[in-house]
Amino acid sequence: LSALQEEGEEGEEDSTEAGYTWRVDLGASEVYWSGWYSGMSKLFLSVSAPKLLLLAGPDRLDTELTRAHMQGKFQVQMFNHAGHSVQEDLPDKVADVVSSFLVRQRIAQELTILRILNPTSRNLTDN
């Protein structure tokens, strides 16, 4: 079910300026919010495989991630013109970055057919 419903549908929830009303009380789940991402940076950094972090902006890097990135423990790619879901907002750019990372880490090989289908794509072996 959607958390929002169009105005005029059944419900006595608070209206928003956009003409929607809340169907659920999101505030009631607030007690669980802090635990959702607790320890996430430490878990990410503990993985021994090559790591790529895709972010919409630098404000998502906490102190632990900033230090680890400065130490070269993972690659970070910022998508400053993207919203919360970078893979949905900029799918082609995300695909290029992930493809380049996989080739650079020797996890995958560049396919010539991709260059034919997308000749404007940058060289996937470049930084």
Coordinates of C-alpha atoms in Angstrom, one line a residue:
L1 CA 0.0 0.0 0.0
S2 CA 1.1 3.5 -0.7
A3 CA 2.0 5.7 2.2
L4 CA 0.2 8.6 0.5
Q5 CA -3.3 8.6 -1.0
E6 CA -4.9 11.2 -3.3
E7 CA -7.0 13.8 -1.6
G8 CA -10.7 12.9 -1.7
E9 CA -10.2 9.2 -0.9
E10 CA -11.4 7.8 2.4
G11 CA -9.3 8.7 5.3
E12 CA -9.0 11.3 8.0
E13 CA -5.3 11.8 7.9
D14 CA -3.5 15.2 7.6
S15 CA -3.4 16.8 4.1
T16 CA -0.2 18.0 2.5
E17 CA 0.3 21.0 0.3
A18 CA 0.5 18.7 -2.8
G19 CA -3.0 17.5 -2.3
Y20 CA -2.1 14.1 -0.7
T21 CA -2.9 12.7 2.7
W22 CA -0.9 10.4 4.8
R23 CA -2.3 6.9 5.0
V24 CA 0.0 5.7 7.8
D25 CA 1.5 7.4 10.8
L26 CA 5.2 7.4 9.8
G27 CA 6.1 9.1 13.1
A28 CA 5.1 6.0 14.9
S29 CA 8.1 4.2 13.4
E30 CA 10.6 6.8 14.4
V31 CA 11.8 4.7 17.4
Y32 CA 13.3 2.3 14.8
W33 CA 15.0 4.8 12.5
S34 CA 18.3 5.1 14.3
G35 CA 18.9 1.3 14.1
W36 CA 18.3 1.1 10.4
Y37 CA 21.7 2.4 9.4
S38 CA 23.6 1.9 12.6
G39 CA 27.0 0.4 11.9
M40 CA 26.5 0.4 8.1
S41 CA 29.7 2.2 7.4
K42 CA 31.7 -0.2 9.5
L43 CA 30.1 -3.2 7.7
F44 CA 30.7 -1.6 4.3
L45 CA 34.4 -1.1 5.1
S46 CA 34.8 -4.6 6.5
V47 CA 34.2 -6.2 3.2
S48 CA 37.5 -7.4 1.7
A49 CA 36.3 -7.1 -2.0
P50 CA 36.9 -3.9 -4.0
K51 CA 34.3 -1.4 -3.1
L52 CA 32.5 1.4 -5.1
L53 CA 30.2 3.8 -3.3
L54 CA 27.7 5.8 -5.4
L55 CA 26.3 8.9 -3.7
A56 CA 24.1 11.8 -4.7
G57 CA 26.4 14.2 -2.7
P58 CA 29.2 14.5 -0.2
D59 CA 26.8 15.1 2.7
R60 CA 26.2 11.3 2.8
L61 CA 29.8 10.6 3.8
D62 CA 30.2 10.2 7.6
T63 CA 33.6 10.6 9.3
E64 CA 34.4 6.9 9.1
L65 CA 33.8 6.8 5.4
T66 CA 35.6 10.0 4.7
R67 CA 38.8 8.8 6.5
A68 CA 38.6 5.4 4.7
H69 CA 38.1 7.1 1.3
M70 CA 41.1 9.3 2.0
Q71 CA 43.1 6.1 2.8
G72 CA 42.1 4.6 -0.6
K73 CA 40.0 1.8 0.9
F74 CA 37.2 2.3 -1.6
Q75 CA 36.2 4.4 -4.6
V76 CA 33.5 7.0 -4.3
Q77 CA 31.5 8.5 -7.2
M78 CA 29.4 11.6 -6.6
F79 CA 26.3 12.3 -8.8
N80 CA 25.6 15.9 -7.8
H81 CA 22.7 16.3 -10.2
A82 CA 20.9 13.2 -8.8
G83 CA 18.3 12.8 -6.1
H84 CA 18.0 10.1 -3.6
S85 CA 18.0 7.2 -6.1
V86 CA 21.0 7.8 -8.3
Q87 CA 20.4 4.6 -10.3
E88 CA 17.0 5.8 -11.3
D89 CA 17.9 9.5 -11.9
L90 CA 21.0 8.8 -13.9
P91 CA 21.0 5.2 -15.1
D92 CA 23.4 5.7 -18.0
K93 CA 26.0 7.4 -15.9
V94 CA 25.7 4.9 -13.1
A95 CA 26.1 2.1 -15.7
D96 CA 29.2 3.7 -17.1
V97 CA 30.8 4.2 -13.6
V98 CA 30.0 0.6 -12.5
S99 CA 31.2 -0.8 -15.8
S100 CA 34.4 1.1 -15.6
F101 CA 35.0 0.0 -12.0
L102 CA 34.4 -3.6 -12.9
V103 CA 36.9 -3.5 -15.8
R104 CA 39.5 -1.6 -13.7
Q105 CA 39.2 -4.2 -10.9
R106 CA 39.5 -7.0 -13.5
I107 CA 36.1 -8.4 -12.4
A108 CA 34.8 -8.0 -16.0
Q109 CA 36.1 -7.4 -19.5
E110 CA 35.0 -4.6 -21.8
L111 CA 33.0 -5.9 -24.7
T112 CA 33.7 -4.4 -28.1
I113 CA 29.9 -4.6 -28.9
L114 CA 29.3 -2.0 -26.2
R115 CA 31.6 0.5 -27.9
I116 CA 29.6 0.0 -31.1
L117 CA 26.2 0.4 -29.4
N118 CA 27.4 3.4 -27.4
P119 CA 30.2 5.1 -29.2
T120 CA 29.9 8.2 -27.0
S121 CA 30.8 6.2 -23.9
R122 CA 34.1 7.1 -22.5
N123 CA 36.9 4.6 -22.5
L124 CA 36.0 2.1 -19.8
T125 CA 39.6 1.5 -18.8
D126 CA 40.3 5.2 -18.1
N127 CA 40.0 6.7 -14.6

